[in-house]
């Protein structure tokens, strides 16, 4: 979609430091990190939100890649969080499906 910021990033029209990139999925650092490691993992294809996903292989594409990236960063021992905000009440601000991969601080419960 031409006016979608994440489509522009995925197509290389807005420069970012890609952590991973192929024809189907891209991974880059969140501009406003909420943890020492805060990456965004998104399909190149413009899908508005998780609620719009019809093809379950999209989950393998983004979650599988996120776990691969987390392992590559050596995060499997300390742990990490994967979040997909969905829709307005789900806190989604950019209407192009994306998974947040967060690590480096305590997300346990109770928070502290
Ligand atoms: P959401 O709230 O939609 O789940 O998450 C959107 C995320 O995208 C936010 O954490 C925000 O900081 C990040 N973000 C929005 N625009 C840009 C951008 O142009 N570049 C990067 N790297 N991150 C962005
Ligand atoms: Zn898009």
PDB file of N, CA, C and O in Angstrom, residues 61-88:
ATOM      1  N   UNK A  61       5.860 -17.484   9.131  1.00  0.00           N
ATOM      2  CA  UNK A  61       6.767 -16.499   8.536  1.00  0.00           C
ATOM      3  C   UNK A  61       7.291 -15.522   9.593  1.00  0.00           C
ATOM      4  O   UNK A  61       8.497 -15.316   9.705  1.00  0.00           O
ATOM      5  N   UNK A  62       6.386 -14.942  10.367  1.00  0.00           N
ATOM      6  CA  UNK A  62       6.855 -13.894  11.283  1.00  0.00           C
ATOM      7  C   UNK A  62       7.278 -14.457  12.644  1.00  0.00           C
ATOM      8  O   UNK A  62       8.306 -14.067  13.174  1.00  0.00           O
ATOM      9  N   UNK A  63       6.521 -15.405  13.193  1.00  0.00           N
ATOM     10  CA  UNK A  63       6.921 -15.951  14.500  1.00  0.00           C
ATOM     11  C   UNK A  63       8.146 -16.831  14.363  1.00  0.00           C
ATOM     12  O   UNK A  63       9.046 -16.786  15.214  1.00  0.00           O
ATOM     13  N   UNK A  64       8.167 -17.633  13.303  1.00  0.00           N
ATOM     14  CA  UNK A  64       9.335 -18.480  13.077  1.00  0.00           C
ATOM     15  C   UNK A  64      10.581 -17.638  12.898  1.00  0.00           C
ATOM     16  O   UNK A  64      11.635 -17.932  13.469  1.00  0.00           O
ATOM     17  N   UNK A  65      10.456 -16.583  12.131  1.00  0.00           N
ATOM     18  CA  UNK A  65      11.619 -15.700  11.917  1.00  0.00           C
ATOM     19  C   UNK A  65      12.016 -15.019  13.217  1.00  0.00           C
ATOM     20  O   UNK A  65      13.199 -14.881  13.531  1.00  0.00           O
ATOM     21  N   UNK A  66      11.020 -14.559  13.988  1.00  0.00           N
ATOM     22  CA  UNK A  66      11.325 -13.885  15.256  1.00  0.00           C
ATOM     23  C   UNK A  66      12.117 -14.811  16.179  1.00  0.00           C
ATOM     24  O   UNK A  66      13.107 -14.389  16.800  1.00  0.00           O
ATOM     25  N   UNK A  67      11.711 -16.064  16.268  1.00  0.00           N
ATOM     26  CA  UNK A  67      12.417 -17.006  17.148  1.00  0.00           C
ATOM     27  C   UNK A  67      13.830 -17.275  16.618  1.00  0.00           C
ATOM     28  O   UNK A  67      14.791 -17.354  17.393  1.00  0.00           O
ATOM     29  N   UNK A  68      13.953 -17.391  15.308  1.00  0.00           N
ATOM     30  CA  UNK A  68      15.289 -17.566  14.717  1.00  0.00           C
ATOM     31  C   UNK A  68      16.203 -16.394  15.062  1.00  0.00           C
ATOM     32  O   UNK A  68      17.368 -16.572  15.418  1.00  0.00           O
ATOM     33  N   UNK A  69      15.656 -15.191  14.942  1.00  0.00           N
ATOM     34  CA  UNK A  69      16.438 -13.983  15.241  1.00  0.00           C
ATOM     35  C   UNK A  69      16.807 -13.970  16.729  1.00  0.00           C
ATOM     36  O   UNK A  69      17.946 -13.689  17.103  1.00  0.00           O
ATOM     37  N   UNK A  70      15.834 -14.295  17.578  1.00  0.00           N
ATOM     38  CA  UNK A  70      16.091 -14.308  19.024  1.00  0.00           C
ATOM     39  C   UNK A  70      17.196 -15.304  19.360  1.00  0.00           C
ATOM     40  O   UNK A  70      18.108 -15.000  20.140  1.00  0.00           O
ATOM     41  N   UNK A  71      17.134 -16.492  18.763  1.00  0.00           N
ATOM     42  CA  UNK A  71      18.195 -17.480  18.996  1.00  0.00           C
ATOM     43  C   UNK A  71      19.531 -16.962  18.500  1.00  0.00           C
ATOM     44  O   UNK A  71      20.556 -17.126  19.151  1.00  0.00           O
ATOM     45  N   UNK A  72      19.516 -16.334  17.338  1.00  0.00           N
ATOM     46  CA  UNK A  72      20.747 -15.793  16.758  1.00  0.00           C
ATOM     47  C   UNK A  72      21.382 -14.729  17.641  1.00  0.00           C
ATOM     48  O   UNK A  72      22.607 -14.546  17.636  1.00  0.00           O
ATOM     49  N   UNK A  73      20.534 -14.024  18.389  1.00  0.00           N
ATOM     50  CA  UNK A  73      21.036 -13.001  19.319  1.00  0.00           C
ATOM     51  C   UNK A  73      21.369 -13.600  20.686  1.00  0.00           C
ATOM     52  O   UNK A  73      21.772 -12.880  21.594  1.00  0.00           O
ATOM     53  N   UNK A  74      21.186 -14.899  20.835  1.00  0.00           N
ATOM     54  CA  UNK A  74      21.506 -15.580  22.089  1.00  0.00           C
ATOM     55  C   UNK A  74      20.513 -15.294  23.198  1.00  0.00           C
ATOM     56  O   UNK A  74      20.855 -15.340  24.383  1.00  0.00           O
ATOM     57  N   UNK A  75      19.273 -15.000  22.830  1.00  0.00           N
ATOM     58  CA  UNK A  75      18.278 -14.583  23.828  1.00  0.00           C
ATOM     59  C   UNK A  75      17.497 -15.742  24.439  1.00  0.00           C
ATOM     60  O   UNK A  75      16.685 -15.526  25.343  1.00  0.00           O
ATOM     61  N   UNK A  76      17.732 -16.977  23.948  1.00  0.00           N
ATOM     62  CA  UNK A  76      16.868 -18.063  24.399  1.00  0.00           C
ATOM     63  C   UNK A  76      17.011 -18.344  25.888  1.00  0.00           C
ATOM     64  O   UNK A  76      16.066 -18.788  26.528  1.00  0.00           O
ATOM     65  N   UNK A  77      18.176 -18.037  26.466  1.00  0.00           N
ATOM     66  CA  UNK A  77      18.373 -18.315  27.885  1.00  0.00           C
ATOM     67  C   UNK A  77      17.698 -17.254  28.757  1.00  0.00           C
ATOM     68  O   UNK A  77      16.940 -17.583  29.672  1.00  0.00           O
ATOM     69  N   UNK A  78      17.957 -15.992  28.491  1.00  0.00           N
ATOM     70  CA  UNK A  78      17.348 -14.948  29.322  1.00  0.00           C
ATOM     71  C   UNK A  78      15.861 -14.796  29.027  1.00  0.00           C
ATOM     72  O   UNK A  78      15.083 -14.384  29.881  1.00  0.00           O
ATOM     73  N   UNK A  79      15.461 -15.120  27.808  1.00  0.00           N
ATOM     74  CA  UNK A  79      14.058 -15.046  27.440  1.00  0.00           C
ATOM     75  C   UNK A  79      13.728 -13.791  26.652  1.00  0.00           C
ATOM     76  O   UNK A  79      14.509 -12.854  26.576  1.00  0.00           O
ATOM     77  N   UNK A  80      12.555 -13.815  26.081  1.00  0.00           N
ATOM     78  CA  UNK A  80      12.110 -12.688  25.260  1.00  0.00           C
ATOM     79  C   UNK A  80      10.589 -12.710  25.201  1.00  0.00           C
ATOM     80  O   UNK A  80       9.939 -13.672  25.606  1.00  0.00           O
ATOM     81  N   UNK A  81      10.046 -11.605  24.729  1.00  0.00           N
ATOM     82  CA  UNK A  81       8.590 -11.470  24.607  1.00  0.00           C
ATOM     83  C   UNK A  81       8.239 -11.175  23.159  1.00  0.00           C
ATOM     84  O   UNK A  81       8.906 -10.379  22.506  1.00  0.00           O
ATOM     85  N   UNK A  82       7.168 -11.822  22.688  1.00  0.00           N
ATOM     86  CA  UNK A  82       6.655 -11.520  21.356  1.00  0.00           C
ATOM     87  C   UNK A  82       5.243 -10.980  21.513  1.00  0.00           C
ATOM     88  O   UNK A  82       4.422 -11.593  22.195  1.00  0.00           O
ATOM     89  N   UNK A  83       4.978  -9.837  20.886  1.00  0.00           N
ATOM     90  CA  UNK A  83       3.690  -9.160  21.039  1.00  0.00           C
ATOM     91  C   UNK A  83       3.169  -8.758  19.661  1.00  0.00           C
ATOM     92  O   UNK A  83       3.932  -8.244  18.834  1.00  0.00           O
ATOM     93  N   UNK A  84       1.877  -8.985  19.441  1.00  0.00           N
ATOM     94  CA  UNK A  84       1.234  -8.482  18.226  1.00  0.00           C
ATOM     95  C   UNK A  84       0.023  -7.665  18.653  1.00  0.00           C
ATOM     96  O   UNK A  84      -1.017  -8.219  19.047  1.00  0.00           O
ATOM     97  N   UNK A  85       0.164  -6.354  18.644  1.00  0.00           N
ATOM     98  CA  UNK A  85      -0.970  -5.488  18.938  1.00  0.00           C
ATOM     99  C   UNK A  85      -1.914  -5.514  17.735  1.00  0.00           C
ATOM    100  O   UNK A  85      -1.461  -5.469  16.586  1.00  0.00           O
ATOM    101  N   UNK A  86      -3.201  -5.590  18.020  1.00  0.00           N
ATOM    102  CA  UNK A  86      -4.164  -5.783  16.932  1.00  0.00           C
ATOM    103  C   UNK A  86      -5.348  -4.837  17.076  1.00  0.00           C
ATOM    104  O   UNK A  86      -6.101  -4.915  18.050  1.00  0.00           O
ATOM    105  N   UNK A  87      -5.449  -3.937  16.118  1.00  0.00           N
ATOM    106  CA  UNK A  87      -6.575  -3.014  16.104  1.00  0.00           C
ATOM    107  C   UNK A  87      -6.449  -1.913  17.147  1.00  0.00           C
ATOM    108  O   UNK A  87      -5.496  -1.876  17.943  1.00  0.00           O
ATOM    109  N   UNK A  88      -7.419  -1.014  17.129  1.00  0.00           N
ATOM    110  CA  UNK A  88      -7.347   0.195  17.961  1.00  0.00           C
ATOM    111  C   UNK A  88      -7.267  -0.159  19.443  1.00  0.00           C
ATOM    112  O   UNK A  88      -6.366   0.284  20.155  1.00  0.00           O
TER     113      UNK A  88
END
